Amino acid sequence: MDATAQQPPHADGADGADLMVVCGDDALAVRLAGELHDIYRQPVTLLLPDADAIGPVPPHTTRVVEAEAPDAAALRAAGVARAVAMALAYEDDETNIRAALTARRINPRVRLVIRLYNRKLGRYLAELLDQAAAVAAGQGDGTPADSATVVLSDADTAAPALAATVVAGTGKVLQADGLLLRVTERTPQQRREATGTGLCTLALLSSTTDDPAGAEGSDRSGPAGPQLLPAAMEIARSAQRGAVVLEAVSHTTPAAAPGRLAAVGLPVMELFSRRVRWALAGFTAAVIAIAVTSWITTGDHPVHAAYITLLDLFSLNDPAIGDPTERQLLQLFTGVVGLLLLPVLVAAVLEAFGSFRSASSLRRPPRGTADHVVLLGLGKVGTRVLARLRELGIPVVCVEEDPEARGIALARSLRVPVVLGDVTQEGVLEAARTDRAHALLALTSSDSTNLEAILCARTITPDLHVALRLYDDDFATAVHRTLRAAHPQALTRSRSVTSLAAPAFASAMMGRQILGAVPVERRVLLFAAVDVAGLPHLEGRTIADTFRPGHWRILALDTTDPADRRPDLRTTRLDGRGHVSGLLFDLHPGHVLGPADRVIVAATRQGLAELLGSGGAVPPRSAGRAGPS
């Protein structure tokens, strides 16, 4: 199919920068193009099926190419043959796979960043495309020289931040395979009471949180807005503000599969109710007591006494006519116990049958459900957030209109209660026990549905903590401001999946991998693993000298051998508890970084771009620079 291009006066790469090609059919592609241009200062070609249908395309993109499908003609028109990196951000996995294979054939050295929901397929595809690039480059070891394939999921990237909005109110957890960073918001009072439990202060919260008319938490807040990565002097001067503190750091171990845990606990805990279990235990104790009494009174062998007791229990033995009185009394008592056992066995069989049937069906919220999270929507994002919440051990009740939704199977396997119905219909939120919930997370794909559900939930519980997924940032700001003004005592958060995921995709296109993002009000703080070699802001400088307030700071040093390093921060070395962590967080301010080092940094989006060499002058080495705090 022919592709039409809209080209501004400057041609691709006219300024010597590397061309970036972004292909997609939703807001993620548009946001990613803006991220590459605004933050990394790269020329971008945006390939869209219909620019008008997606929404306003940023005018700063170098070119806009319209094509219904990313076939070979459309990709060539977009400039893939001379591009250094290409992002495939279509919602359909198959479309991204077809385009990736075509792009690798056109340009074997192009760096590919592919949006895929299927994790397993993504790993296989990355290996296949890298192998194809290596063969085209004439290398026999299967390792491409400059090209690489990175498979990302916007749902996986945004899920930790979305789940963190409802975890403990203000706690945030960032998990990147082997790395677990936990940050928490502290009020001014908590900051004064703290005794050094935090590793470092990552941000100062907005001072306009009590001003409903302000642009709190955004870049438009000015000095009153949140300050990311502040210097020690700024922290000391802002004792009246809340803060975001890096509270704990640990190395995670793989969790057991949910299905396996359920299989272990199913025979005892799931098949029978508590009453039936106690009844069976009582009958077992009674039979043992009768058998022991028979053994003592008759003098028979213990095994024979137990056998005779079982025969009497099930009325299979002959009447004890002519036997001693003790034996006759034992037989009568055992027969009565057997009669009482019959209804208990029937109840146990019926309960077991019902448990097996319900194991393949959806659970309803139990009557005593309380202090849980109500999750609206089990699409791509909702499914990942559900898995994340269950990993953290948080009780969840889901609401989904489509019985064939993607996350229904996961909810069934995790034994999570699900209410099937439209969240905008009366009685659906009540069925999810919203009145006794801790928080509500609205993650459907419709902004109006999310907003209506939040407003309805607030009529049920005015102080309910809510977080909703909204597409438009201006609309999200207005909604957040209005909800906070109407309910000042309740926690309200609005998040955009595309805004949380775009930095990770942009960083991957630049050849770096972002470990995750933590939202700070309406701004985002990024965490990345960075190789020191070739970066003038880091190489040959001390830890104290590398800290640049408001832009970046080093959190940890990776001490593992360069040959054992992996992008997910795990190593090939194992101990009794799993993978060995090579991260050192207690760094001496005078430690000098060498070219073989790799560090974990926290940075703003602009700061990360500058750190990686996309702009900005290198500051002179000076011992008097503000150090970390």
XYZ file of C-alpha atoms in Angstrom:
629
model
C 0.000 0.000 0.000
C 1.253 3.462 -0.836
C 2.370 5.589 2.081
C 1.865 9.316 2.216
C 4.403 11.455 4.047
C 4.187 14.929 5.465
C 7.695 16.371 5.656
C 8.757 19.631 7.275
C 11.497 21.814 5.817
C 14.341 19.886 7.509
C 15.116 16.458 6.177
C 15.769 13.368 8.287
C 19.051 13.536 10.055
C 20.037 16.785 8.427
C 21.619 17.936 11.661
C 23.667 14.761 11.940
C 21.441 13.132 14.544
C 20.352 9.522 14.263
C 16.952 8.884 12.701
C 14.332 7.219 14.891
C 11.245 5.569 13.370
C 8.136 5.071 15.510
C 5.253 2.953 14.198
C 1.960 2.560 15.998
C -1.777 3.068 16.039
C -2.516 4.590 19.450
C -1.381 7.209 21.953
C 1.806 5.348 22.918
C 3.358 5.967 19.498
C 2.567 9.684 19.632
C 3.917 10.052 23.163
C 7.019 8.067 22.281
C 7.736 10.335 19.301
C 7.435 13.379 21.529
C 9.706 11.781 24.133
C 12.443 11.082 21.591
C 12.298 14.612 20.184
C 11.803 16.639 23.372
C 14.056 14.668 25.719
C 16.676 13.051 23.489
C 16.638 15.663 20.689
C 16.444 13.032 17.940
C 14.743 13.389 14.543
C 11.680 11.154 14.405
C 9.548 9.687 11.633
C 6.089 8.716 12.867
C 4.276 5.985 10.899
C 0.542 5.990 11.623
C -2.514 4.427 9.961
C -4.493 7.670 10.340
C -2.983 10.665 12.100
C -6.343 12.424 12.491
C -8.007 9.391 14.091
C -5.348 8.941 16.765
C -5.424 12.537 17.913
C -3.218 15.606 17.735
C 0.206 14.634 16.440
C 3.011 16.750 17.918
C 4.261 19.199 15.277
C 7.883 18.719 16.331
C 8.208 15.267 14.759
C 10.445 15.291 11.717
C 8.010 13.459 9.459
C 4.564 11.894 9.611
C 3.925 8.957 7.278
C 0.423 7.540 6.917
C -0.074 3.902 5.912
C -2.789 1.429 6.826
C -0.285 -1.362 7.482
C 3.475 -1.364 8.218
C 4.388 -3.322 5.100
C 7.729 -3.119 3.293
C 6.705 -0.105 1.192
C 5.503 1.853 4.212
C 8.623 1.040 6.218
C 10.901 2.105 3.386
C 8.953 5.342 3.021
C 9.427 5.958 6.737
C 13.194 5.592 6.351
C 13.854 2.281 8.074
C 16.717 1.526 5.698
C 18.779 4.388 7.169
C 17.342 4.435 10.700
C 19.371 3.445 13.761
C 16.350 2.528 15.854
C 12.732 1.633 15.256
C 9.827 1.181 17.654
C 6.833 -0.988 16.792
C 4.031 0.065 19.128
C 0.881 -1.313 17.515
C -1.733 -2.724 19.871
C -1.853 -6.012 17.948
C 1.063 -8.368 18.666
C 0.878 -10.031 15.251
C 1.177 -6.677 13.469
C 4.314 -5.852 15.475
C 5.859 -9.259 14.743
C 5.247 -8.987 10.982
C 6.677 -5.472 10.895
C 9.718 -6.508 12.945
C 10.574 -9.351 10.566
C 10.179 -7.026 7.599
C 12.271 -4.263 9.169
C 15.077 -6.675 10.072
C 15.145 -7.837 6.448
C 15.302 -4.250 5.141
C 17.913 -3.066 7.658
C 19.688 -5.852 9.597
C 21.478 -3.324 11.821
C 18.474 -1.328 13.002
C 17.778 -1.443 16.736
C 14.252 -2.799 17.273
C 11.996 -2.017 20.216
C 8.841 -4.127 19.994
C 5.644 -3.837 21.994
C 4.419 -7.334 22.853
C 2.075 -8.507 25.564
C 3.082 -12.177 25.289
C 6.273 -12.443 27.360
C 7.286 -15.939 26.263
C 6.815 -15.163 22.593
C 8.752 -11.932 23.093
C 11.827 -13.782 24.388
C 11.817 -16.169 21.444
C 11.289 -13.339 18.963
C 14.168 -11.289 20.378
C 16.528 -14.260 20.074
C 15.378 -14.910 16.497
C 15.782 -11.309 15.347
C 19.186 -10.927 16.996
C 20.330 -14.151 15.374
C 19.161 -12.869 11.989
C 21.099 -9.630 12.528
C 24.214 -11.564 13.494
C 24.024 -13.736 10.373
C 23.540 -10.666 8.175
C 26.579 -9.044 9.825
C 28.693 -12.138 9.108
C 29.231 -13.087 12.745
C 29.292 -16.697 13.759
C 28.649 -16.352 17.473
C 25.093 -15.109 17.078
C 25.801 -11.746 18.716
C 24.957 -8.694 16.607
C 27.484 -5.897 16.524
C 25.281 -2.810 16.824
C 21.735 -4.037 16.412
C 19.664 -5.387 19.259
C 16.062 -6.347 19.883
C 14.232 -5.224 22.997
C 10.725 -6.501 23.718
C 8.681 -4.376 26.099
C 5.098 -4.287 27.290
C 3.424 -1.027 28.215
C 1.257 -2.967 30.651
C 4.282 -4.536 32.382
C 6.065 -1.185 32.543
C 3.121 0.679 34.058
C 1.711 -2.082 36.298
C 4.078 -1.564 39.295
C 3.332 2.168 39.405
C -0.406 1.623 39.043
C -0.432 -1.034 41.740
C 1.667 1.170 44.004
C -0.949 3.923 43.945
C -3.215 1.791 46.134
C -0.614 -0.062 48.197
C -0.483 1.358 51.714
C -1.799 4.659 50.396
C 1.529 6.342 49.642
C 3.982 3.463 49.341
C 5.524 2.698 45.957
C 7.335 -0.459 44.892
C 9.556 -0.741 41.843
C 10.412 -4.267 40.745
C 12.691 -5.039 37.830
C 13.244 -8.793 37.932
C 16.122 -9.112 40.389
C 15.899 -5.575 41.794
C 13.326 -4.398 44.312
C 13.276 -0.714 45.234
C 10.760 0.460 47.794
C 10.039 4.148 48.169
C 7.584 5.782 50.508
C 6.047 9.211 50.980
C 6.712 10.800 54.336
C 4.772 13.702 55.777
C 6.703 16.608 57.374
C 5.948 15.125 60.806
C 7.254 11.704 59.743
C 10.388 13.346 58.351
C 11.104 14.990 61.701
C 10.516 11.719 63.559
C 12.655 9.608 61.190
C 16.028 8.509 62.521
C 17.960 7.720 59.387
C 15.855 4.761 58.201
C 15.807 6.078 54.628
C 18.751 5.552 52.310
C 18.244 8.848 50.502
C 15.629 11.485 49.665
C 14.473 11.140 46.075
C 11.993 14.018 45.900
C 10.278 16.792 47.811
C 6.520 16.812 47.360
C 4.531 19.748 46.092
C 3.783 22.594 48.491
C 0.498 23.304 46.641
C -1.326 20.153 47.700
C -3.850 22.289 49.589
C -4.465 24.635 46.650
C -7.219 23.136 44.440
C -6.711 25.867 41.834
C -3.013 25.221 41.414
C -1.238 22.989 38.906
C 0.054 20.812 41.698
C 2.497 18.081 40.951
C 3.174 19.117 37.362
C 5.901 20.982 35.513
C 3.668 24.048 35.539
C 3.810 24.233 39.326
C 7.112 26.059 39.286
C 9.098 26.289 42.547
C 5.992 25.219 44.474
C 5.798 21.928 42.593
C 7.610 18.673 43.389
C 11.411 18.782 43.312
C 13.026 15.608 42.059
C 16.466 14.614 43.357
C 16.981 17.708 45.531
C 20.310 18.789 46.994
C 21.043 18.553 50.708
C 20.570 22.291 51.202
C 17.133 22.182 49.526
C 16.080 19.275 51.739
C 17.131 21.148 54.880
C 15.248 24.281 53.800
C 12.049 22.381 52.983
C 11.252 20.772 56.323
C 7.595 21.772 55.887
C 7.181 19.602 52.789
C 6.549 15.917 52.457
C 9.248 13.797 50.850
C 9.702 10.636 48.804
C 12.395 8.488 50.421
C 14.187 5.369 49.239
C 13.358 3.240 52.257
C 14.518 -0.299 51.534
C 16.422 -2.168 48.882
C 16.515 -5.942 48.474
C 17.130 -8.652 45.912
C 14.047 -10.701 45.099
C 13.774 -14.434 44.620
C 11.424 -16.108 42.168
C 7.975 -16.715 43.576
C 6.272 -20.058 43.303
C 3.644 -20.411 40.645
C 0.149 -19.621 41.895
C -1.261 -22.805 40.436
C 1.296 -24.898 42.291
C 0.503 -23.268 45.611
C -3.188 -23.832 45.047
C -2.585 -27.489 44.301
C -0.681 -27.941 47.563
C -3.363 -26.315 49.695
C -6.406 -27.667 47.831
C -6.933 -31.095 49.490
C -7.136 -29.738 53.037
C -8.074 -26.084 52.906
C -10.251 -25.854 49.816
C -12.154 -29.135 49.568
C -13.805 -29.075 53.005
C -15.221 -26.334 55.194
C -14.001 -25.733 58.707
C -16.991 -27.484 60.306
C -16.545 -30.611 58.215
C -12.827 -30.724 58.991
C -13.505 -30.497 62.721
C -16.229 -33.173 62.490
C -13.926 -35.561 60.622
C -11.172 -34.922 63.143
C -13.590 -35.667 66.013
C -14.769 -38.945 64.479
C -11.175 -39.980 63.835
C -10.304 -39.342 67.487
C -13.405 -41.309 68.607
C -12.511 -44.326 66.452
C -8.937 -44.309 67.781
C -10.216 -44.120 71.347
C -12.612 -47.063 70.758
C -9.844 -49.129 69.173
C -7.496 -48.462 72.106
C -10.261 -49.348 74.594
C -10.989 -52.583 72.735
C -7.308 -53.481 72.745
C -7.051 -52.881 76.510
C -10.278 -54.661 77.510
C -10.057 -57.684 75.220
C -6.289 -58.168 75.192
C -6.283 -58.638 71.380
C -3.445 -57.514 69.161
C -3.688 -53.720 68.426
C -4.098 -54.320 64.684
C -6.865 -56.886 65.278
C -8.594 -54.553 67.738
C -8.548 -51.729 65.167
C -9.918 -54.091 62.502
C -12.807 -55.225 64.721
C -13.576 -51.565 65.560
C -13.841 -50.643 61.864
C -16.151 -53.610 61.208
C -18.403 -52.485 64.066
C -18.267 -48.884 62.847
C -19.640 -49.806 59.423
C -22.033 -52.500 60.853
C -20.199 -55.324 59.088
C -19.439 -57.451 62.168
C -21.651 -60.122 63.753
C -23.597 -59.152 66.907
C -21.549 -59.680 70.082
C -24.099 -62.093 71.612
C -22.556 -64.119 74.383
C -19.443 -61.889 74.534
C -18.443 -60.029 77.695
C -20.427 -56.944 78.638
C -17.494 -54.618 77.810
C -17.358 -55.958 74.261
C -21.124 -55.574 73.786
C -21.060 -51.970 75.053
C -18.160 -51.122 72.765
C -19.998 -52.581 69.770
C -23.138 -50.568 70.548
C -21.177 -47.342 71.011
C -19.215 -47.966 67.832
C -22.454 -48.522 65.888
C -23.869 -45.206 67.131
C -20.660 -43.428 66.031
C -21.008 -45.080 62.618
C -24.585 -43.799 62.253
C -23.455 -40.264 63.089
C -20.562 -40.563 60.653
C -22.817 -41.196 57.650
C -24.230 -37.614 57.294
C -20.770 -36.144 57.835
C -19.356 -38.255 55.002
C -22.226 -37.216 52.719
C -21.591 -33.544 53.565
C -17.867 -33.971 52.894
C -18.530 -35.552 49.487
C -20.955 -32.775 48.510
C -18.535 -30.069 49.632
C -15.657 -31.663 47.744
C -17.798 -31.889 44.619
C -18.807 -28.250 45.005
C -15.169 -27.203 45.516
C -14.094 -28.976 42.332
C -16.891 -27.279 40.417
C -16.082 -23.820 41.796
C -12.388 -24.315 41.004
C -13.258 -23.933 37.323
C -15.689 -21.056 37.856
C -15.425 -17.510 39.136
C -15.682 -16.808 42.820
C -18.091 -14.281 44.238
C -16.904 -11.848 46.922
C -17.422 -13.463 50.350
C -19.698 -11.721 52.820
C -16.852 -10.768 55.139
C -14.720 -9.143 52.439
C -13.146 -5.904 53.732
C -9.986 -3.774 53.400
C -9.497 -4.994 49.841
C -8.762 -3.317 46.511
C -11.566 -3.126 43.953
C -10.015 -3.473 40.482
C -12.163 -2.339 37.552
C -11.179 -3.796 34.191
C -9.290 -6.986 33.362
C -7.783 -6.029 30.024
C -4.040 -5.983 29.308
C -3.222 -3.428 31.973
C -5.707 -4.718 34.537
C -4.377 -8.260 34.193
C -0.809 -7.213 34.908
C -1.895 -5.048 37.845
C -3.924 -7.946 39.273
C -0.874 -10.219 39.129
C 1.232 -7.533 40.790
C -1.258 -6.966 43.613
C -1.505 -10.692 44.327
C 2.306 -10.976 44.383
C 2.246 -8.366 47.145
C -0.403 -10.363 49.032
C -3.115 -7.702 48.706
C -6.754 -8.946 48.654
C -8.506 -7.975 45.420
C -12.060 -8.043 44.081
C -12.312 -7.570 40.306
C -15.155 -6.122 38.246
C -15.319 -6.945 34.529
C -18.096 -6.642 31.980
C -16.740 -9.130 29.426
C -16.752 -12.774 30.673
C -14.131 -13.571 28.009
C -11.744 -10.773 29.023
C -8.021 -11.452 29.065
C -7.682 -11.408 32.850
C -10.622 -13.702 33.677
C -8.466 -16.829 33.386
C -5.822 -15.331 35.689
C -8.461 -14.328 38.257
C -9.882 -17.857 38.163
C -6.462 -19.460 38.663
C -5.612 -17.105 41.536
C -9.035 -17.665 43.146
C -9.732 -13.927 43.060
C -13.424 -12.950 43.411
C -14.887 -11.423 40.246
C -18.132 -9.530 39.728
C -19.340 -9.740 36.122
C -21.210 -6.622 35.073
C -21.016 -3.060 33.829
C -19.454 -0.848 36.499
C -21.791 1.983 35.504
C -24.874 -0.100 36.290
C -26.488 0.172 39.701
C -25.555 -2.537 42.182
C -22.308 -3.683 40.524
C -19.958 -1.699 42.752
C -22.036 -2.627 45.776
C -21.602 -6.315 44.877
C -17.829 -5.775 44.938
C -18.138 -4.594 48.576
C -16.913 -1.105 47.677
C -18.329 0.288 50.913
C -15.760 -1.759 52.882
C -12.872 -1.517 50.399
C -9.512 0.086 51.104
C -9.091 1.508 47.596
C -10.545 1.433 44.099
C -8.453 1.214 40.931
C -10.284 2.009 37.656
C -8.288 0.639 34.691
C -10.829 0.198 31.899
C -9.942 1.548 28.454
C -12.696 4.179 28.623
C -11.988 7.482 30.382
C -15.686 8.191 30.858
C -16.301 4.750 32.386
C -13.405 5.181 34.806
C -14.574 8.642 35.835
C -18.198 7.533 36.271
C -17.122 4.564 38.383
C -14.960 6.770 40.598
C -17.763 9.305 41.112
C -20.234 6.518 41.906
C -17.804 4.924 44.375
C -17.289 8.256 46.110
C -21.053 8.517 46.697
C -20.866 5.131 48.450
C -17.697 5.867 50.432
C -16.634 9.548 50.370
C -13.175 8.897 51.856
C -12.349 5.954 49.581
C -8.844 6.008 48.085
C -9.187 6.026 44.309
C -6.832 5.834 41.335
C -8.017 6.022 37.763
C -6.481 5.578 34.352
C -7.029 8.578 32.067
C -5.613 9.235 28.622
C -5.434 13.041 28.398
C -3.060 14.719 30.865
C -4.966 18.020 30.976
C -8.209 16.172 31.607
C -6.514 14.065 34.280
C -5.221 17.205 36.011
C -8.678 18.797 36.003
C -10.294 15.612 37.338
C -7.655 15.206 40.041
C -8.014 18.832 41.124
C -11.813 18.681 41.293
C -11.957 15.358 43.138
C -9.425 16.556 45.677
C -11.316 19.793 46.238
C -14.576 17.876 46.777
C -12.970 15.227 49.013
C -9.883 16.803 50.628
C -9.453 13.973 53.147
C -9.378 11.192 50.540
C -6.469 10.049 48.410
C -6.969 10.640 44.679
C -4.536 9.650 41.930
C -4.790 9.718 38.134
C -2.318 7.873 35.936
C -1.669 7.505 32.212
C -0.271 4.171 31.040
C 1.287 5.707 27.953
C 3.057 8.443 29.931
C 4.467 5.825 32.331
C 5.556 3.467 29.531
C 6.925 5.979 26.987
C 10.208 6.674 28.873
C 11.096 2.968 28.919
C 10.461 2.619 25.182
C 12.442 5.782 24.397
C 15.370 4.674 26.528
C 15.407 1.260 24.819
C 15.553 2.983 21.419
C 18.594 4.914 22.615
C 20.267 1.628 23.489
C 19.622 1.753 27.222
C 17.172 -0.104 29.405
C 15.063 1.637 32.033
C 14.452 -0.609 35.032
C 11.228 1.142 35.957
C 9.508 4.389 36.840
C 8.033 5.766 40.045
C 5.421 8.531 39.762
C 5.935 11.537 42.024
C 2.588 13.328 41.915
C 2.276 14.175 38.195
C 5.970 13.776 37.368
C 8.011 10.602 36.844
C 11.313 9.491 38.334
C 13.219 6.917 36.272
C 15.589 4.164 37.421
C 18.142 2.834 34.936
C 21.237 0.646 34.774
C 23.997 2.660 33.079
C 27.458 1.614 31.900
C 29.996 4.253 32.919
C 32.293 3.806 29.916
C 32.082 6.697 27.472
C 29.916 8.930 29.701
C 31.871 12.107 30.601
C 29.420 12.946 33.399
C 30.414 9.724 35.222
C 33.736 8.266 34.035
C 36.692 9.286 36.157
C 34.543 11.170 38.701
C 33.784 10.499 42.335
C 30.319 9.512 43.560
C 29.869 12.916 45.207
C 31.016 14.728 42.086
C 28.596 12.874 39.791
C 25.484 13.919 41.734
C 23.574 16.616 39.875
C 20.575 17.897 41.858
C 17.340 17.906 39.916
C 18.771 15.678 37.174
C 20.346 12.426 38.410
C 22.062 10.683 41.284
C 23.811 7.321 41.658
C 22.032 4.844 43.936
C 24.181 1.720 43.659
C 27.247 0.212 42.041
C 27.077 -3.160 40.275
C 30.087 -5.107 41.571
C 29.484 -8.260 39.512
C 32.012 -9.281 36.918
C 31.271 -7.657 33.535
C 31.082 -11.104 31.927
C 28.281 -12.126 34.309
C 26.186 -8.956 34.022
C 22.690 -9.184 32.621
C 20.170 -6.432 31.844
C 17.770 -7.727 34.535
C 20.530 -7.288 37.191
C 20.664 -10.995 37.961
C 23.951 -12.856 37.715
C 24.889 -16.423 36.886
C 26.279 -16.911 40.415
C 23.962 -18.764 42.794
C 23.818 -19.406 46.486
C 21.358 -21.352 48.640
C 18.680 -18.669 48.246
C 18.985 -18.116 44.494
C 20.794 -15.469 42.449
C 23.486 -13.454 44.166
C 23.073 -9.695 44.171
C 26.130 -7.717 43.128
C 24.656 -4.308 43.976
C 26.444 -2.114 46.514
C 24.254 0.690 47.884
C 26.444 2.048 50.683
C 28.852 3.931 48.434
C 31.710 6.084 49.675
C 31.401 9.641 48.313
C 35.056 9.569 47.265
C 34.825 6.376 45.186
C 36.027 7.049 41.622
C 34.043 5.439 38.819
C 36.013 3.542 36.195
C 35.101 2.609 32.610
C 34.301 -0.990 33.596
C 31.700 0.036 36.189
C 27.927 -0.132 35.881
C 25.738 1.961 38.166
C 22.062 2.195 39.067
C 20.858 5.774 38.743
C 17.694 7.655 39.597
C 17.062 10.431 37.104
C 14.488 12.695 35.603
C 13.649 12.133 31.956
C 15.606 15.202 30.897
C 18.451 14.283 33.220
C 18.732 10.739 31.869
C 18.862 12.042 28.313
C 21.648 14.458 29.247
C 23.516 11.798 31.200
C 23.506 9.438 28.232
C 25.054 12.132 26.056
C 22.013 13.519 24.226
C 22.741 17.100 25.162
C 24.106 19.323 27.850
C 27.612 20.447 28.716
C 29.814 18.420 30.987
C 30.331 20.196 34.329
C 33.927 20.600 35.528
C 35.235 18.326 38.232
C 34.925 20.055 41.565
C 35.128 18.827 45.100
C 32.779 21.560 46.219
C 29.699 20.266 44.400
C 26.660 19.376 46.483
C 26.851 15.760 47.508
C 24.109 13.193 47.916
C 21.819 13.407 50.900
